[in-house]
GROMACS .gro file of C-alpha atoms in nm:
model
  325
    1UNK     CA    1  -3.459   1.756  -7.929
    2UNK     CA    2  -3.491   1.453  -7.721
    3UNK     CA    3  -3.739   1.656  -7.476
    4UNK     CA    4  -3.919   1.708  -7.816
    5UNK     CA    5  -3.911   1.366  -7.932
    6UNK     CA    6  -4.072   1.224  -7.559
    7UNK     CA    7  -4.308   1.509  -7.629
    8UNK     CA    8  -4.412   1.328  -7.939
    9UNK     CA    9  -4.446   1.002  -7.837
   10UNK     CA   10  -4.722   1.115  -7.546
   11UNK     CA   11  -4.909   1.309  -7.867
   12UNK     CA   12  -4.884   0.936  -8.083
   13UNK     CA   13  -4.924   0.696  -7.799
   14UNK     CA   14  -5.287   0.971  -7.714
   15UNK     CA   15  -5.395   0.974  -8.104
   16UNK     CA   16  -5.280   0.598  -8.162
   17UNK     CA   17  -5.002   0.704  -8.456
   18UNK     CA   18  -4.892   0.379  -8.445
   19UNK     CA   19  -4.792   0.109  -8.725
   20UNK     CA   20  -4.938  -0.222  -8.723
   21UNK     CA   21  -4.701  -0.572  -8.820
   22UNK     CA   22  -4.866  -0.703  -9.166
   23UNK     CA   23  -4.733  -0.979  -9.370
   24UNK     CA   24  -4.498  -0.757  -9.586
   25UNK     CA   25  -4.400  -0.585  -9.282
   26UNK     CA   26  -4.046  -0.675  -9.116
   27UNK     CA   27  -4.170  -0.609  -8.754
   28UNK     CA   28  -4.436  -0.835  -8.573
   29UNK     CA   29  -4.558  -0.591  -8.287
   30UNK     CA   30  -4.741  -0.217  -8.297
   31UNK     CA   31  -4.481   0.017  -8.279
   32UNK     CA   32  -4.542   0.426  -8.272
   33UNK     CA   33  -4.466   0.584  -8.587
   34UNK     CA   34  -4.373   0.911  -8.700
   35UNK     CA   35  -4.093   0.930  -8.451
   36UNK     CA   36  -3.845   1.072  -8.776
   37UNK     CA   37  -4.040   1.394  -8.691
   38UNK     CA   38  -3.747   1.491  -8.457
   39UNK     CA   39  -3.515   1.542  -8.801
   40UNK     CA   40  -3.737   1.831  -8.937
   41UNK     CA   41  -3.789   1.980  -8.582
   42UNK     CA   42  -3.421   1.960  -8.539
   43UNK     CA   43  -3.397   2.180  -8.852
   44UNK     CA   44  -3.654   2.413  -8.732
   45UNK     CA   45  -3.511   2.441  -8.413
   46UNK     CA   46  -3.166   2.544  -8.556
   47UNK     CA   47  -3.290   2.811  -8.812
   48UNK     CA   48  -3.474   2.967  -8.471
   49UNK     CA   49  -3.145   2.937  -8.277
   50UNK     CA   50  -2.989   3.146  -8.599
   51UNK     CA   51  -3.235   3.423  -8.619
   52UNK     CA   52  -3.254   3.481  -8.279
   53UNK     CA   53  -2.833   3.509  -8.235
   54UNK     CA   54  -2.903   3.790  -8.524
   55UNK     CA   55  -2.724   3.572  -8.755
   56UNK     CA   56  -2.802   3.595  -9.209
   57UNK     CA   57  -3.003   3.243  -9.266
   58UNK     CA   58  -3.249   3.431  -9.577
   59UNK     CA   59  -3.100   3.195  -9.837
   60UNK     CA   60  -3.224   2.876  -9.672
   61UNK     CA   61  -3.588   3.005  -9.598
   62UNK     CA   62  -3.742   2.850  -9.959
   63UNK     CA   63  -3.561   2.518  -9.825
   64UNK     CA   64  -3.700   2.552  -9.496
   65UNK     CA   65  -4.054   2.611  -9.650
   66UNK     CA   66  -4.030   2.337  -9.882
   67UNK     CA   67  -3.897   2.110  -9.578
   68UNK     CA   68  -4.220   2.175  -9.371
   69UNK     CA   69  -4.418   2.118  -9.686
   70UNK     CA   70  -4.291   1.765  -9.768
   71UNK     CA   71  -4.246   1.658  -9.364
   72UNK     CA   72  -4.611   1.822  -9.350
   73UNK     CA   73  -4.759   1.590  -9.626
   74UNK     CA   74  -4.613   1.317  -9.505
   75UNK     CA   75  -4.727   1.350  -9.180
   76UNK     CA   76  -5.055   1.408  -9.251
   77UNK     CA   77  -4.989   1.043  -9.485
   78UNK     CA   78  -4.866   0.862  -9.178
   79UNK     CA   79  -5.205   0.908  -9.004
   80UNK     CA   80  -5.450   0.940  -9.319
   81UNK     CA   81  -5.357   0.808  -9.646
   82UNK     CA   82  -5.292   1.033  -9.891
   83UNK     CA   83  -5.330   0.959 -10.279
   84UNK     CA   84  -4.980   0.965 -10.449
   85UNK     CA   85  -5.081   1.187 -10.690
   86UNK     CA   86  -5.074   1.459 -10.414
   87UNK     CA   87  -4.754   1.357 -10.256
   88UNK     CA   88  -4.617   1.378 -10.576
   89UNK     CA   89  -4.737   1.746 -10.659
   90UNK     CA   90  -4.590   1.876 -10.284
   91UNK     CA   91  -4.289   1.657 -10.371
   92UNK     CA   92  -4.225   1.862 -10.675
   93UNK     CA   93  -4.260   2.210 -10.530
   94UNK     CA   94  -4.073   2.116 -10.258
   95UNK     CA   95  -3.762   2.076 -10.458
   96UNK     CA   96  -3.835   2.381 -10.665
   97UNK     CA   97  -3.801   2.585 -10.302
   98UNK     CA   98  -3.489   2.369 -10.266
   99UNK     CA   99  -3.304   2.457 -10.574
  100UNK     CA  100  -3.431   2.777 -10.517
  101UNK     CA  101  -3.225   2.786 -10.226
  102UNK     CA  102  -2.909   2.605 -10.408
  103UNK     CA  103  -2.942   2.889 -10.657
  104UNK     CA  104  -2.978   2.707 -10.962
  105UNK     CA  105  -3.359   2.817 -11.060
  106UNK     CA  106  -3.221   3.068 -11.336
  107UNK     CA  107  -3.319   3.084 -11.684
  108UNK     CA  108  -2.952   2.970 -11.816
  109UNK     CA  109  -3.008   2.654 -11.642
  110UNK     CA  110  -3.376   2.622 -11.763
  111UNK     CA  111  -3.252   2.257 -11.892
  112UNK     CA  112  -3.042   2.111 -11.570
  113UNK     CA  113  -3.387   2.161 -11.338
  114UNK     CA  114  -3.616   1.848 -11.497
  115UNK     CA  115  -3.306   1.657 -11.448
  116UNK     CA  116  -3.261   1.739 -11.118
  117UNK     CA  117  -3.580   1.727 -10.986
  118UNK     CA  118  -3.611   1.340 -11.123
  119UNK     CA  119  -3.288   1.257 -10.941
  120UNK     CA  120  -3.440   1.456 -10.642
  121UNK     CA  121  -3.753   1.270 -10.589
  122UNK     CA  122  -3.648   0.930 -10.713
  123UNK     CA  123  -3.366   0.943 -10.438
  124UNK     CA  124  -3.606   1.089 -10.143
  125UNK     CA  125  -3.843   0.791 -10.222
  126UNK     CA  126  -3.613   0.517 -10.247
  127UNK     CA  127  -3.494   0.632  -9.931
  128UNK     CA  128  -3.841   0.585  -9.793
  129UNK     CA  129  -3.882   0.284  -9.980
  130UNK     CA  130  -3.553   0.162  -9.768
  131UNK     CA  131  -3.713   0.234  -9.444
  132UNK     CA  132  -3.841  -0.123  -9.364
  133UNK     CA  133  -3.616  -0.256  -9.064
  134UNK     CA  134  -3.501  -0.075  -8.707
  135UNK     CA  135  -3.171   0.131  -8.755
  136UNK     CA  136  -3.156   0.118  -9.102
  137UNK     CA  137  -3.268   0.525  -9.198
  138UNK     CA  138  -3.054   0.637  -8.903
  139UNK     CA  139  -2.743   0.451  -8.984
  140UNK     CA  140  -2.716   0.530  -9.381
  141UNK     CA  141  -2.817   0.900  -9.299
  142UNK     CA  142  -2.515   0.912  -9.065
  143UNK     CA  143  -2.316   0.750  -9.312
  144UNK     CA  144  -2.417   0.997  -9.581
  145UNK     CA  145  -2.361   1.325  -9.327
  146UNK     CA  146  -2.034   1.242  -9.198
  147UNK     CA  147  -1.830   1.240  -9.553
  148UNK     CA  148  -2.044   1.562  -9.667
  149UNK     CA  149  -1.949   1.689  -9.301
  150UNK     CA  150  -1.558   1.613  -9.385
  151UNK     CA  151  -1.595   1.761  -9.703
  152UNK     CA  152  -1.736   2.083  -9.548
  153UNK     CA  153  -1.449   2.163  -9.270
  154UNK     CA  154  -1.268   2.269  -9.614
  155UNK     CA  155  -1.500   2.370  -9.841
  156UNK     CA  156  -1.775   2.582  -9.676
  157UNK     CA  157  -2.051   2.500  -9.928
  158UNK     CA  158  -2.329   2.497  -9.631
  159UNK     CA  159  -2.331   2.620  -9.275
  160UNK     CA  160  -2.150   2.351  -9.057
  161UNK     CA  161  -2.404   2.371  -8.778
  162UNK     CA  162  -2.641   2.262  -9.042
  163UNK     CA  163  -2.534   1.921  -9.040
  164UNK     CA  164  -2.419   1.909  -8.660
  165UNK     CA  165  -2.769   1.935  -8.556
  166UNK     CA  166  -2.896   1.716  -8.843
  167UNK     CA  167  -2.678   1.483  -8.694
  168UNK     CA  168  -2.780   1.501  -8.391
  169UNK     CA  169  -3.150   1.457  -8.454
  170UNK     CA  170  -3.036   1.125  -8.599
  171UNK     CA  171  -2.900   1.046  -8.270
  172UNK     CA  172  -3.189   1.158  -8.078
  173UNK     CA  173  -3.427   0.933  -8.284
  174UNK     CA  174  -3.177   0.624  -8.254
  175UNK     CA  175  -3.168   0.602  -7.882
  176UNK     CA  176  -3.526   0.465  -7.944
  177UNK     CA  177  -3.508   0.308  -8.307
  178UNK     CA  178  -3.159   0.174  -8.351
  179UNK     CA  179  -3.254  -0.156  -8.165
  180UNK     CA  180  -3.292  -0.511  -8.236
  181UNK     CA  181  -3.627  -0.635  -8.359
  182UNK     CA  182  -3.909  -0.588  -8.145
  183UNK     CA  183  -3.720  -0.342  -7.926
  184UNK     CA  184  -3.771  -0.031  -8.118
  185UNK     CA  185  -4.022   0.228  -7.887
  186UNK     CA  186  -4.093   0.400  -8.261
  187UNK     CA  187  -4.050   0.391  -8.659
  188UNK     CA  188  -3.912   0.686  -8.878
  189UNK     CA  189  -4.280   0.689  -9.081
  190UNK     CA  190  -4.262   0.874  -9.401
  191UNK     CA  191  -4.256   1.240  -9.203
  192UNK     CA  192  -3.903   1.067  -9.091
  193UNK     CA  193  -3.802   0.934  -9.394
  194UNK     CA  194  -3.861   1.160  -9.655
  195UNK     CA  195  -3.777   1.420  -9.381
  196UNK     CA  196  -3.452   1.351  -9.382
  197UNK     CA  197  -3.386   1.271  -9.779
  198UNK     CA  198  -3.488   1.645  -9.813
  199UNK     CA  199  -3.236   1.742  -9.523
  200UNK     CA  200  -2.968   1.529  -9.677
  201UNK     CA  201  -3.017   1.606 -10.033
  202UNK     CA  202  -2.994   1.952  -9.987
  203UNK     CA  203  -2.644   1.965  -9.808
  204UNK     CA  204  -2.539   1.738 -10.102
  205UNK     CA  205  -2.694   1.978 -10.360
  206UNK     CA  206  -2.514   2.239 -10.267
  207UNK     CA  207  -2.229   2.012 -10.271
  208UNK     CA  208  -2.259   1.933 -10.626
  209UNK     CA  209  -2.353   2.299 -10.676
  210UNK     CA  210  -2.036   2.411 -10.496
  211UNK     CA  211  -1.739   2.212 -10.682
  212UNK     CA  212  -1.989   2.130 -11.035
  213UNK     CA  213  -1.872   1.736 -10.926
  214UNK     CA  214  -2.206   1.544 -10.980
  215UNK     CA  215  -2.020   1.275 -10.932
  216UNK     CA  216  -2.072   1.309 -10.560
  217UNK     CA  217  -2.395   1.109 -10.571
  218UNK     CA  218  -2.175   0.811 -10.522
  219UNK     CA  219  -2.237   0.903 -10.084
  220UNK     CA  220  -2.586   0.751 -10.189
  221UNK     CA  221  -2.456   0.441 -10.372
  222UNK     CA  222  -2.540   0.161 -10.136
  223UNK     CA  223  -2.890   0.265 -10.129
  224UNK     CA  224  -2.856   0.363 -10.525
  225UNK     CA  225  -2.802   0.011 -10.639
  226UNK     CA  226  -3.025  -0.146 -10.387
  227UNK     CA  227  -3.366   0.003 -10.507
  228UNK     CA  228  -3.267   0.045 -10.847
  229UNK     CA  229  -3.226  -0.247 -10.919
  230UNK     CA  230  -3.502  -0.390 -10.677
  231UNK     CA  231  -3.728  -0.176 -10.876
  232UNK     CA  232  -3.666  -0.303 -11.195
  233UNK     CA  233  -3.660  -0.699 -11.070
  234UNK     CA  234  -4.027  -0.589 -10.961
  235UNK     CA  235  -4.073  -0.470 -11.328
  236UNK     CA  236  -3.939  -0.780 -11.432
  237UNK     CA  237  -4.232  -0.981 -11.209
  238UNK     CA  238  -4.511  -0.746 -11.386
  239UNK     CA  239  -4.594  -0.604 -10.993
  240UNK     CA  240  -4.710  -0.334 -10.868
  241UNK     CA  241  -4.429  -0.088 -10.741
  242UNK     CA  242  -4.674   0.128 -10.577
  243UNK     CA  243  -4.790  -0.226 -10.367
  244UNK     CA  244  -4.600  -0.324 -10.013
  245UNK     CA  245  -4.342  -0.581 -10.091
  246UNK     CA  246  -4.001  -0.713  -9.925
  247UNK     CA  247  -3.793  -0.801 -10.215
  248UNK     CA  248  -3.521  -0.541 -10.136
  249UNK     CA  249  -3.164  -0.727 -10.010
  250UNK     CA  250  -3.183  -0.580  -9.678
  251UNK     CA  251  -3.538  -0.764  -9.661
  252UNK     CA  252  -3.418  -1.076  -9.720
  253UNK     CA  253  -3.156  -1.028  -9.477
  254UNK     CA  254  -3.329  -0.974  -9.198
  255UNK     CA  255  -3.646  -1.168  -9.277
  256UNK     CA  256  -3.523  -1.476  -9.489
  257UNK     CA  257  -3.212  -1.527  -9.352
  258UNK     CA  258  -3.291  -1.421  -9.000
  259UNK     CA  259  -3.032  -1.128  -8.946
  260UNK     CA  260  -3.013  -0.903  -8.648
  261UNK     CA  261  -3.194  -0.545  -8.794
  262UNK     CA  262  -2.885  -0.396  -8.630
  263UNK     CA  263  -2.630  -0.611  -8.771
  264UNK     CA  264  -2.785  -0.540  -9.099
  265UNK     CA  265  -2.816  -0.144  -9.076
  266UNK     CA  266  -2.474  -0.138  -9.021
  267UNK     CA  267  -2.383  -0.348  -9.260
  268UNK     CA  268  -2.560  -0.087  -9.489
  269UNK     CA  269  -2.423   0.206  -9.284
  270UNK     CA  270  -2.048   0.058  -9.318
  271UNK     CA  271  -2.070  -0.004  -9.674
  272UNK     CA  272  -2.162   0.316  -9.748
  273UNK     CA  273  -1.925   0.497  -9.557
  274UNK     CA  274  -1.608   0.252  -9.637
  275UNK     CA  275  -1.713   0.367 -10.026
  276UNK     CA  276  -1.750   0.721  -9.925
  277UNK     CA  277  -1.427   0.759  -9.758
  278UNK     CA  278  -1.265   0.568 -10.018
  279UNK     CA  279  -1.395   0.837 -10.267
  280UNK     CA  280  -1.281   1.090 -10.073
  281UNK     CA  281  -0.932   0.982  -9.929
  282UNK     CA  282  -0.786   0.717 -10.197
  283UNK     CA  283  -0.922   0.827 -10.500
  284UNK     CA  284  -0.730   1.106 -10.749
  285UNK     CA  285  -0.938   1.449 -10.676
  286UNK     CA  286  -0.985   1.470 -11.003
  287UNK     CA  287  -1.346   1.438 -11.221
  288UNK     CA  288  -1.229   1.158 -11.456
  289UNK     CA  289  -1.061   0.945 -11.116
  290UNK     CA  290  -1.462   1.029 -10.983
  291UNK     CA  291  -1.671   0.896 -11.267
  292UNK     CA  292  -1.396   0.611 -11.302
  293UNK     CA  293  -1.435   0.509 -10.902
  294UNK     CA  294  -1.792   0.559 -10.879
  295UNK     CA  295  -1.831   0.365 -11.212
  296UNK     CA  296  -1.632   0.044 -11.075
  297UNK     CA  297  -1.783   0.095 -10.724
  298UNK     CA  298  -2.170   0.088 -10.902
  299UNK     CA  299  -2.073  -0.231 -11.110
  300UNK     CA  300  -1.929  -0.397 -10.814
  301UNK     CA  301  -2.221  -0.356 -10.603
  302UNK     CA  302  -2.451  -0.478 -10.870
  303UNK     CA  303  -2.298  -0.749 -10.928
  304UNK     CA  304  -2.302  -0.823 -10.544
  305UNK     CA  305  -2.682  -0.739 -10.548
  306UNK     CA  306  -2.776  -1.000 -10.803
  307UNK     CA  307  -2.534  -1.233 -10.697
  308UNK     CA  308  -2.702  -1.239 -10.310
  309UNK     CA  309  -3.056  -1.250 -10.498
  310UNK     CA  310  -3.003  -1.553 -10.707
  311UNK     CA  311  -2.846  -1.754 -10.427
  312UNK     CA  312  -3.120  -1.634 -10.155
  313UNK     CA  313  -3.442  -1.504 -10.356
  314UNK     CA  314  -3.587  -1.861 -10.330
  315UNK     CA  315  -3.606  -1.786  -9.999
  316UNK     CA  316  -3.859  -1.537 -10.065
  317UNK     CA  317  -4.064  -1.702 -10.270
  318UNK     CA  318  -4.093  -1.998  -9.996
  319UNK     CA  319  -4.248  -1.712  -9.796
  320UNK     CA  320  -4.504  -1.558 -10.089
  321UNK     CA  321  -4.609  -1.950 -10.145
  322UNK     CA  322  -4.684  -2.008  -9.746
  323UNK     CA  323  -4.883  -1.692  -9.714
  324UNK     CA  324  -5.113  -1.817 -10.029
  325UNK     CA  325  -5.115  -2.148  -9.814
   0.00000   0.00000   0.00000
């Protein structure tokens, strides 16, 4: 994986894959991008490994299609944009393949899919939407593995070495992301980002499909609450969600009040897993004790969210009124 990733950076650095600093942007130098291409090829690489040791991986080939689909799309997004509308449509059937895999696409559960696939690609794109800062898509990804990794030594719901190598793409693409500002030799770019969501979400799908505890979607809280409700304070200004913007907390972190991007992705990263492990070691196994923990946990961190934004959003408007200036 790592001789894959250097691989990569030759191809970007030769076709100039690279993203340029603008004034929404939370980085002020060209850095490559697409270097989150290592967590599909990681994937790839391990359903090869399985197939040629002889061993059954048939179940997870309408993931794997839909996998290259999305990281394929997004790819091709990084270098040429694409309209959304397309996006959208490979999005869809990309999570079809998915659940396909999860074994839920059967008539008796006709009504669960629409639900499912909202959850799906709202998640996958506030994850991308989250990508803004170095560290930040590495860290929470490792945050949400590890407790679905725990969670796995007993229950079996998806092959371990699954989310080993998952894993260890992440730490492949941090030796040259998880830096401080201006450090970072490349960016996740959507192929990264919405790469791993897919990789993620599946593991946690089968999860959920495995013990019929939805309740499990509180390993993607932090993130949860963040664009959520970052999304609807952008309602609230009448803008554009589909526009560039920096309005999310971990924005004004590191650009208004001049946090480290590490200190601040694992911030994000240590939140999420302190909540995680807290759901999974301290609170009743039971499904009331889970809606009642991730229930307090959700209120808590909103309340947190809003909190930081009236005491620091000024901040950001400062910045909005000097680029008009």
């Amino acid at each position: 994986m790592l001789i894959l990733e250097l691989l990569y950076f030759k191809i970007a650095d030769h076709f100039n894959i690279v993203d340029k600093p603008n004034a929404r942007s939370s980085h002020s130098r060209i850095v490559l991008r697409g270097g989150g291409i290592i967590f599909t090829l990681s994937i790839v690489a391990w359903a090869v490994m399985l197939i040629v040791q002889g061993k059954e991986i048939s179940g997870y080939f309408p993931f794997l299609v839909g996998l290259l689909m999305v990281a394929g799309v997004s790819f091709w997004d990084d270098i040429h944009s694409l309209p959304d509308s397309l996006r959208m449509v490979v999005q869809i059937g990309a999570y079809l393949l998915m659940f396909w895999s999860m074994g839920i696409m059967q008539w008796s559960m006709w009504w669960i899919i629409p639900i499912v696939l909202f959850f799906s690609v709202g998640a996958t794109n506030i994850i991308n939407f989250m990508d803004g800062i170095n560290g930040i898509t590495a860290g929470y990804s490792i945050a949400m593995l590890i407790p679905i990794t725990l969670l796995n030594r007993d229950m079996a719901f998806i092959k371990e070495s699954y989310l080993i190598v998952a894993i260890l793409g992440i730490l492949v693409f941090s030796i040259f992301n998880f830096r401080p500002k201006g450090k970072a030799k490349c960016f996740a770019g959507d192929v990264g980002s919405i790469g791993i969501a897919f990789i993620i979400l599946f593991a946690l799908g089968r999860l959920m499909v495995a013990t019929g505890d939805v309740s499990y979607i509180v390993f993607f809280l932090i993130y949860g609450v963040d664009g959520t409700l970052t999304i609807c304070h952008r309602i609230m200004l009448h803008e554009n969600l589909g526009q560039a913007h920096r309005k999310h907390a971990y924005q004004l972190m590191a650009n208004e009040l001049k946090m480290s991007h590490v200190t601040v992705s694992l911030l994000y990263m240590g939140l999420q897993l302190a909540v995680s492990l807290g759901f999974i070691y301290l609170c009743p196994n039971t499904l009331l004790a889970h809606w009642i923990y991730f229930a307090s946990a959700a209120v808590v961190l909103g309340i947190a969210y809003i909190l930081f934004k009236l005491k620091y959003y000024h901040l950001h408007e400062e910045y909005l009124a000097s680029l008009k200036s």
